[in-house]
Structure formats: structure tokens, C-alpha cells
XYZ file of C-alpha atoms in Angstrom:
466
model
C -3.016 37.417 -1.452
C -2.432 33.651 -1.262
C -5.226 31.262 -0.304
C -4.743 28.907 2.621
C -4.790 25.136 2.303
C -5.018 23.781 5.844
C -3.812 20.281 6.659
C -5.060 18.926 9.967
C -2.486 16.478 11.295
C 1.212 17.160 11.907
C 1.993 13.492 11.264
C 3.275 11.277 8.449
C 0.042 11.551 6.466
C -0.160 15.319 6.960
C 3.430 16.096 6.064
C 3.311 13.829 3.008
C 0.246 15.744 1.850
C 1.974 19.045 2.603
C 5.084 18.033 0.663
C 3.058 16.929 -2.367
C 0.960 20.104 -2.476
C 3.749 22.546 -1.672
C 5.846 20.973 -4.434
C 3.113 21.302 -7.066
C 1.028 24.369 -6.174
C 2.292 27.881 -7.079
C 3.670 29.535 -3.941
C 2.334 32.966 -4.823
C -1.231 31.621 -5.050
C -1.426 29.120 -2.170
C -0.058 28.757 1.332
C 0.031 25.210 2.717
C -0.141 25.171 6.505
C -0.014 22.071 8.712
C -1.918 22.149 12.001
C -1.271 19.814 14.920
C -4.534 18.107 15.868
C -3.402 17.381 19.396
C -2.718 13.641 19.374
C 0.168 11.403 18.334
C 0.123 8.876 15.515
C 0.940 8.626 11.821
C -2.514 9.443 10.430
C -2.531 6.116 8.551
C -3.860 3.832 11.270
C -1.098 3.996 13.900
C -0.348 0.300 13.474
C 3.388 0.316 14.234
C 6.396 2.610 14.755
C 7.788 1.370 11.428
C 6.137 1.491 8.015
C 6.793 -0.233 4.705
C 7.269 2.333 1.952
C 6.457 0.621 -1.378
C 8.477 1.066 -4.581
C 5.678 3.235 -6.000
C 6.839 6.118 -3.778
C 10.259 6.249 -5.420
C 9.102 8.836 -7.952
C 7.510 10.941 -5.216
C 10.749 11.001 -3.236
C 12.740 11.899 -6.350
C 10.359 14.776 -7.093
C 11.090 16.138 -3.623
C 14.839 15.731 -4.087
C 15.070 12.852 -1.605
C 17.667 10.274 -2.677
C 16.761 6.709 -1.543
C 20.101 5.785 0.017
C 20.222 9.103 1.867
C 16.651 8.489 3.062
C 17.531 5.095 4.533
C 20.665 6.517 6.140
C 18.852 9.530 7.615
C 16.049 7.447 9.083
C 17.976 4.377 10.184
C 15.743 2.253 7.976
C 16.244 -0.853 5.884
C 15.192 -2.557 2.671
C 12.494 -5.074 1.775
C 12.598 -7.121 -1.406
C 9.222 -8.668 -0.707
C 7.023 -10.361 1.881
C 7.373 -13.935 3.132
C 4.088 -15.530 4.223
C 4.073 -18.436 6.665
C 1.072 -20.587 7.570
C -1.180 -19.080 4.915
C -1.596 -22.092 2.643
C -3.684 -25.133 3.505
C -0.847 -27.409 2.342
C 1.568 -25.738 4.751
C 3.871 -24.487 1.995
C 5.614 -21.147 2.456
C 4.855 -18.291 0.072
C 6.763 -15.236 -1.053
C 5.463 -12.144 -2.834
C 8.215 -10.003 -4.274
C 8.330 -6.396 -5.385
C 8.986 -6.085 -9.078
C 8.409 -8.326 -12.067
C 7.977 -12.089 -12.077
C 9.235 -13.884 -15.170
C 8.793 -12.532 -18.682
C 6.165 -13.109 -21.370
C 6.959 -15.126 -24.462
C 5.431 -14.179 -27.817
C 2.775 -12.129 -26.046
C 1.768 -14.919 -23.645
C 1.862 -14.030 -19.937
C 4.445 -15.820 -17.812
C 1.914 -17.407 -15.449
C 0.019 -18.743 -18.482
C 3.216 -20.370 -19.739
C 3.643 -21.878 -16.274
C 0.208 -23.439 -16.682
C 1.362 -25.231 -19.814
C 4.416 -26.629 -17.996
C 2.333 -27.755 -15.044
C -0.011 -29.609 -17.365
C 2.968 -31.737 -18.387
C 3.844 -32.463 -14.767
C 6.651 -29.914 -14.462
C 6.739 -28.188 -11.074
C 6.836 -24.388 -11.303
C 7.079 -21.901 -8.430
C 6.617 -18.405 -9.824
C 8.713 -16.783 -7.081
C 11.743 -18.690 -8.406
C 11.576 -16.442 -11.478
C 11.406 -13.104 -9.644
C 14.745 -11.355 -9.095
C 13.620 -9.695 -5.853
C 12.372 -13.002 -4.426
C 15.540 -14.943 -5.208
C 17.743 -12.144 -3.846
C 15.658 -11.970 -0.660
C 15.815 -15.694 -0.064
C 19.567 -15.597 -0.656
C 19.973 -12.673 1.737
C 21.722 -10.585 -0.915
C 21.305 -6.958 -1.930
C 23.352 -4.000 -3.167
C 22.418 -0.358 -2.736
C 23.083 0.449 -6.392
C 21.520 -2.732 -7.822
C 18.447 -2.209 -10.044
C 16.221 -4.481 -7.970
C 12.664 -3.461 -7.119
C 12.333 -3.066 -3.365
C 10.421 -1.336 -0.618
C 11.857 0.422 2.419
C 11.343 -0.263 6.116
C 11.401 3.178 7.740
C 10.784 4.367 11.315
C 7.635 6.496 11.199
C 8.999 9.326 13.338
C 12.207 9.905 11.379
C 10.483 9.433 8.003
C 7.947 12.067 9.047
C 10.794 14.430 9.910
C 12.308 14.005 6.441
C 8.991 14.773 4.745
C 8.402 17.737 7.042
C 11.765 19.212 6.046
C 10.981 18.656 2.370
C 7.534 20.247 2.685
C 8.896 23.318 4.446
C 11.666 23.587 1.873
C 8.943 24.034 -0.764
C 7.124 26.673 1.264
C 4.762 24.803 3.590
C 4.600 25.940 7.207
C 3.457 24.614 10.564
C 0.912 26.569 12.611
C 2.174 27.907 15.928
C -0.803 26.513 17.822
C -2.886 23.331 17.768
C -6.385 22.830 16.437
C -9.180 23.804 18.827
C -12.482 24.015 16.949
C -14.105 24.620 13.578
C -17.078 26.492 12.203
C -18.798 24.351 9.588
C -21.935 25.227 7.650
C -24.763 22.840 6.763
C -23.178 21.939 3.412
C -19.892 20.810 4.933
C -17.997 24.005 4.194
C -15.360 24.639 6.847
C -15.519 28.412 7.165
C -13.126 28.931 10.060
C -10.540 26.830 11.882
C -9.855 28.038 15.410
C -6.504 27.348 17.072
C -5.605 27.100 20.738
C -3.897 30.510 20.705
C -7.227 32.118 19.641
C -6.079 32.710 16.057
C -8.364 31.755 13.176
C -7.785 30.439 9.664
C -10.258 30.785 6.797
C -9.203 27.919 4.469
C -9.899 27.264 0.831
C -9.589 23.544 1.576
C -9.089 21.462 4.696
C -7.255 18.181 4.313
C -8.187 16.001 7.267
C -5.127 13.854 8.022
C -5.981 13.407 11.688
C -6.241 9.623 11.496
C -9.199 7.437 12.436
C -10.638 10.159 14.658
C -11.260 12.268 11.519
C -11.593 15.451 13.562
C -13.255 17.415 10.747
C -14.405 14.761 8.251
C -16.425 12.949 10.905
C -18.585 16.099 11.041
C -18.719 16.995 7.364
C -19.164 13.416 6.060
C -20.080 11.008 8.891
C -21.380 8.136 6.703
C -19.020 5.142 6.946
C -18.979 1.784 5.120
C -18.029 -1.015 7.517
C -15.893 -3.853 6.084
C -15.604 -5.989 9.206
C -17.773 -8.739 7.680
C -14.906 -9.470 5.267
C -12.006 -8.169 7.349
C -12.822 -9.207 10.917
C -9.460 -8.238 12.445
C -10.235 -5.397 14.846
C -7.445 -5.458 17.440
C -3.744 -4.699 17.092
C -0.744 -5.066 19.352
C 2.832 -3.947 18.654
C 6.080 -4.909 20.352
C 9.746 -4.252 19.653
C 12.199 -7.066 20.377
C 15.973 -7.051 20.256
C 17.492 -8.996 17.378
C 20.982 -10.220 16.627
C 22.683 -11.009 13.361
C 22.080 -9.611 9.921
C 18.474 -8.537 9.299
C 16.694 -10.284 6.421
C 15.831 -7.997 3.479
C 12.106 -8.737 3.576
C 8.995 -8.594 5.748
C 7.723 -11.759 7.432
C 3.961 -12.252 7.889
C 2.695 -15.354 9.704
C -0.950 -16.398 9.919
C -1.943 -17.020 13.525
C -5.402 -18.126 14.605
C -7.896 -15.417 13.766
C -5.242 -13.023 12.501
C -1.609 -12.601 11.613
C 1.724 -11.234 12.845
C 4.065 -9.119 10.727
C 7.750 -8.719 11.570
C 9.796 -5.808 10.255
C 13.579 -6.088 10.866
C 15.029 -2.708 11.734
C 18.496 -1.821 13.018
C 19.111 -4.516 15.626
C 15.448 -4.947 16.494
C 12.355 -6.733 15.231
C 9.151 -4.715 15.241
C 6.144 -7.025 15.433
C 2.536 -6.160 14.749
C -0.222 -8.633 15.559
C -3.740 -8.123 14.190
C -6.538 -10.322 15.527
C -10.306 -10.596 15.524
C -11.225 -9.774 19.088
C -9.057 -10.286 22.138
C -6.674 -7.795 23.672
C -5.070 -4.857 21.937
C -5.891 -1.450 20.508
C -9.195 -1.488 18.609
C -9.572 -0.454 14.976
C -12.270 -0.835 12.338
C -11.858 -1.669 8.669
C -13.927 0.434 6.308
C -14.073 3.691 4.393
C -15.771 7.056 4.559
C -18.522 7.192 1.920
C -17.625 10.747 0.909
C -13.930 11.428 1.297
C -14.543 14.927 -0.120
C -17.565 16.827 1.079
C -17.857 20.585 1.194
C -14.274 21.825 1.300
C -12.994 19.060 3.581
C -11.053 16.170 2.077
C -10.307 13.126 4.207
C -6.957 11.415 3.590
C -5.211 8.451 5.161
C -7.078 6.738 7.995
C -9.590 9.600 8.074
C -10.752 8.366 4.659
C -10.601 4.665 5.464
C -8.630 1.878 7.064
C -7.387 -1.546 6.010
C -5.188 -3.835 8.072
C -1.599 -3.389 6.766
C -1.101 -6.856 5.320
C 0.318 -5.011 2.312
C 1.668 -1.419 2.200
C -1.448 0.004 0.544
C -2.006 3.015 2.824
C 0.852 5.053 1.372
C 0.059 3.971 -2.194
C -3.587 5.029 -1.897
C -2.589 8.276 -0.166
C -0.114 9.197 -2.902
C -2.601 8.394 -5.651
C -5.299 10.390 -3.861
C -2.997 13.402 -3.651
C -2.199 13.123 -7.361
C -5.919 12.975 -8.106
C -6.591 15.993 -5.877
C -3.946 18.052 -7.679
C -5.471 17.132 -11.033
C -8.940 18.141 -9.787
C -7.760 21.219 -7.877
C -10.781 23.486 -7.255
C -11.000 27.245 -7.752
C -13.534 27.723 -4.964
C -14.581 26.103 -1.704
C -17.654 24.587 -3.318
C -16.614 22.149 -6.038
C -19.287 19.420 -6.326
C -18.141 18.137 -9.723
C -14.538 17.721 -8.599
C -15.644 16.195 -5.298
C -17.775 13.599 -7.080
C -14.889 12.564 -9.323
C -12.486 12.383 -6.369
C -14.926 10.319 -4.316
C -15.369 7.871 -7.178
C -11.596 7.492 -7.463
C -10.960 7.000 -3.745
C -13.820 4.525 -3.448
C -12.344 2.453 -6.291
C -8.786 2.668 -4.947
C -9.640 1.755 -1.374
C -12.048 -0.981 -2.406
C -9.396 -2.402 -4.742
C -6.866 -2.491 -1.891
C -9.462 -4.110 0.393
C -10.310 -6.726 -2.226
C -6.670 -7.792 -2.578
C -6.465 -8.543 1.155
C -9.830 -10.338 1.172
C -8.838 -12.401 -1.863
C -5.517 -13.437 -0.334
C -7.186 -14.594 2.855
C -9.839 -16.525 0.953
C -7.366 -18.114 -1.492
C -4.930 -19.154 1.202
C -7.699 -20.341 3.545
C -5.443 -19.455 6.428
C -7.809 -16.759 7.608
C -10.817 -14.982 6.153
C -14.013 -16.092 4.511
C -14.938 -17.866 1.299
C -18.114 -18.926 -0.429
C -16.729 -22.455 -0.380
C -16.649 -22.533 3.423
C -19.855 -23.399 5.319
C -21.109 -20.324 7.114
C -18.537 -18.137 5.410
C -19.342 -14.562 4.451
C -20.114 -14.039 0.774
C -17.121 -12.555 -0.951
C -17.529 -9.159 -2.638
C -18.585 -9.570 -6.262
C -15.304 -8.168 -7.607
C -13.275 -10.616 -5.512
C -15.436 -13.531 -6.548
C -15.114 -12.526 -10.197
C -11.326 -12.418 -9.976
C -11.022 -15.626 -7.995
C -13.323 -17.726 -10.154
C -11.951 -16.526 -13.495
C -8.356 -16.988 -12.357
C -9.139 -20.476 -11.021
C -10.761 -21.381 -14.328
C -8.505 -19.737 -16.911
C -5.654 -17.873 -15.190
C -7.208 -14.588 -16.306
C -8.239 -11.608 -14.209
C -10.930 -8.955 -14.733
C -9.452 -5.588 -13.823
C -11.405 -2.587 -12.555
C -10.873 1.179 -12.542
C -8.270 2.732 -10.215
C -7.106 -0.520 -8.576
C -3.790 -0.092 -6.716
C -2.618 -3.597 -7.680
C -1.745 -4.625 -11.231
C -2.844 -7.817 -12.975
C 0.604 -9.340 -12.431
C 0.313 -8.676 -8.687
C -2.994 -10.523 -8.534
C -1.662 -13.483 -10.505
C 1.437 -13.742 -8.304
C -0.659 -13.544 -5.124
C -3.145 -16.210 -6.174
C -0.335 -18.505 -7.316
C 1.610 -17.967 -4.071
C -1.504 -18.850 -2.066
C -1.819 -22.138 -3.966
C -4.655 -21.252 -6.337
C -3.626 -22.956 -9.597
C -5.757 -22.327 -12.713
C -7.468 -25.358 -14.216
C -6.733 -24.162 -17.758
C -4.302 -21.763 -19.400
C -4.005 -19.540 -22.465
C -4.664 -21.771 -25.479
C -1.920 -19.977 -27.413
C 0.655 -21.649 -25.155
C -0.164 -24.960 -26.874
C 1.075 -23.495 -30.149
C 4.587 -23.274 -28.713
C 6.810 -26.361 -28.474
C 7.153 -27.503 -24.872
C 10.934 -27.379 -25.229
C 10.756 -23.720 -26.243
C 8.837 -22.823 -23.080
C 11.184 -24.879 -20.919
C 14.195 -23.126 -22.444
C 12.563 -19.730 -21.858
C 12.108 -20.567 -18.178
C 15.615 -22.006 -17.832
C 17.210 -18.950 -19.453
C 15.289 -16.552 -17.247
C 16.183 -18.511 -14.119
C 19.851 -18.621 -15.109
C 19.960 -14.844 -15.610
C 18.433 -14.282 -12.179
C 20.852 -16.640 -10.450
C 23.809 -14.927 -12.138
C 22.566 -11.500 -11.018
C 22.016 -12.665 -7.443
C 25.412 -14.334 -7.190
C 27.027 -11.031 -8.133
C 25.359 -9.296 -5.171
C 27.002 -8.987 -1.744
C 25.282 -10.221 1.423
C 22.686 -7.748 2.685
C 24.705 -7.227 5.880
C 27.586 -5.896 3.752
C 25.261 -3.453 2.003
C 24.025 -2.138 5.340
C 27.567 -1.843 6.664
C 28.490 0.142 3.562
C 25.512 2.403 4.158
C 26.465 3.016 7.769
C 30.072 3.773 6.867
C 29.237 6.255 4.088
């Protein structure tokens, strides 16, 4: 007889979890069932009706048999080559963070370190000019078959439907009735889930994907770490505006007062999300659950923690958490060793995502807090360590399970105007002309690739006609 894995939340978070587990767990041993928890939302914070799906999910989609072009066509979505940031730098300069690689190392020396050598000699360098995705985005060019790193802008509702179909194709099911109540023992073991039609489920595990309400996890593991001292935005407001002309292939994020506004272009409309500290709007709270796994309940998505969606970290952390869960899959309801390892991983992953947002705000000085600002909140130690070492030497201490790579951190700090005072000493061993030629060759290759691409509007027209 198969054992039941219950997922609370018939939403984007829940169906992504169901698809991942149903794809990997043996059908004869486990039955994955998704239960509606009675409210709407995506289970990831409910910030907007559109979500940015980062390149990291490409492998997950492929594993489910979901082809990227078919996914965009089925959902009515679009493409994002990066994020343009306006009003974030104290000097007023615009910034762009692309998906994919920036530049290329030379003789083992990182590209941003080589840039430091050029800057020392008075040569202006903008790292985004050496990223294929950034140059293509700013040129408004893209091709569906082009090997350019990109994210997707997808409507939450239709993306959820695609994942639901994939999950059910691999054997997951949806309960006929909604969640009503649960019987939980003193150790956080969910013994019985009761549904509104009076049926009961005795689960091996419960994955709480019910969003910030955390319908089960708030009972099994109520302790919560509040991050509002560093991330004071606590109100959100979304609106959808009509748009004309070809949509740009990127996300736009503008700093505004105590917060920021993101704009996602989507099929003749602009979806705008504004996050502010105080004021009007739907409230939310940044932070994480101290124990994502306690007893046999595992919190995922916003039930585990919440960060304002300045970057598409929610899906990345969710996917990594699911991969970790599968690796630590327990044989029984009580699995304290596995739970401890999972909690350590999720704490590191969520804190790493939080730190990236805090560091960007502090470096750009558009919003956020810094030790250099009178009355500012002390930055977390990990953020301070990264910021100070990068400012001094262009190097970055990296920590376990961070969702962002070293190159991502370097590109972000550089885009926000934080220029290292010194660079890798090995760069001085190279002739200046050699470094200049390396940069010129890389730039020329990018420009040639971009010129060969059609306008993004043509790519979308091709997609619609297929």
C-alpha cells in the first residue's frame, strides 16, 4: 500500500512541489495528493499575477517534459534577459543586471578584476556592456532559438495550470474536498488531515504550501525570525495597465521613496508591483520560519519565509528546497536528523537570498540601511563581510547554500556603483594592451551576435503564429 504525501495548497507552490515529487518518487510506494487550503494565491507571497521564472528552472521544466517555447505559448508569457534598475545609484546612473555570464576570465583572472586594472589607467568600463543578455536586452533583440540566458515572465494562473497537468501526468492527484482541520501531536507530527467532506488522510509527510498563513506550519513550528529591520518594505500594491508597442525583453525596477516599483511587460499590458515601507496596500512581513521542517510538516514557499521579490529568488529557493527534500527523503514520520539538515540548508538559502537584496539596497543607497549612514541599521555580518572585502579588493567571501554565485554578487555591486579600491595583483603581470584587446574582442563578439538577432517583437510574432 502506498504512503500518502499531502501537499496543502493547490497553488503554484503546491503544484510545483507535487510535480517535483511525483516525478522523482516511485509511484508504487508513494501517492502525492494536493489539497486546496481554501484561499487564493500562489503560495509564494501573492505579490503579483505574473512571476519571473529564472533560468535555473530550465532543467526542472525539461525534466517534466515542458519545452520552454511551448511553455511561453501556452501561458501567454514573455521573456526577460535581465533587470533594469532606475534611481538606485546615488550618481543617478542606470544599472542593468543580466541573466547569464558577464565577460570572460583571462589567464585565470576574473573579468571584474581585469576591469579594475583598466579603470586604474583611467579607462571607463561598464560590466553590463560585456554581457550578451544585457546588450541584447538594451537593443530590444531576441530569438527563440538563440542560446542566450534568460528568464520568463509568466502569468501565475496559467503557469500553475501547466505544472498541475505535469504533476498529474506523473501520478499526483487533487483531493476532492478542501482542508478543514488537522490533528497534531505535541511533537509536531500531523497524524490526521480532515477535509470538508468529512474524509481523513493519514500522511507520511505534509508539505505546507499554503502561503504566509502557513495553515499547518504555524502550529507545528510557530517561531519566526523577523527581517523587517533590514527589509522595511511591508506593503504591496499591484496594478495592470494597458501597453502599446513591442514589450521590452526585461524587467524594469525603479526605486521610489521608501520602496520600489517593478514593471513586467506581458502581452499588451504592464503589470506593476509597488513595495513600500508603510502606507497603503496589502501587508506582508519579511522573515523566515526558524524550523521549516518540524515533526512531519515541511514548510515551503511563503510558509517557510518571505522576501520582497526584487529578484526571482522564491522559485529558486523552492526548487532547491525540493531537491534537498528528495535527497533527505525520510522513511518514517519522525526524522530528526533529516529535519536538522534540511533546516540548516533552508536557513542558509533564504538568508543568502535576503542578504543579496540587503546588499543591493545598501550599495546603491537608493533604499535600505548601511553602517555608513547615521542612524542606519547594522548590516548582517555576512553582508558586511561581502561589501567590505569587495570594496577593498574586488573579492567575495562565499557561504554554504547561497542561491547567488560569486559572479552575481560582483555584477550587482558593480552595477550599484561600488568599485573596488584594488584588484587582483596578477592583473599587473599582463600587458595593458593584452587586457584591452581581450575586452575589445569580447565586446565585438557580443555585438556581432546581437546584430544577428531579430527584434524581440518579431520573435513574439513568430511564437504567436506557430
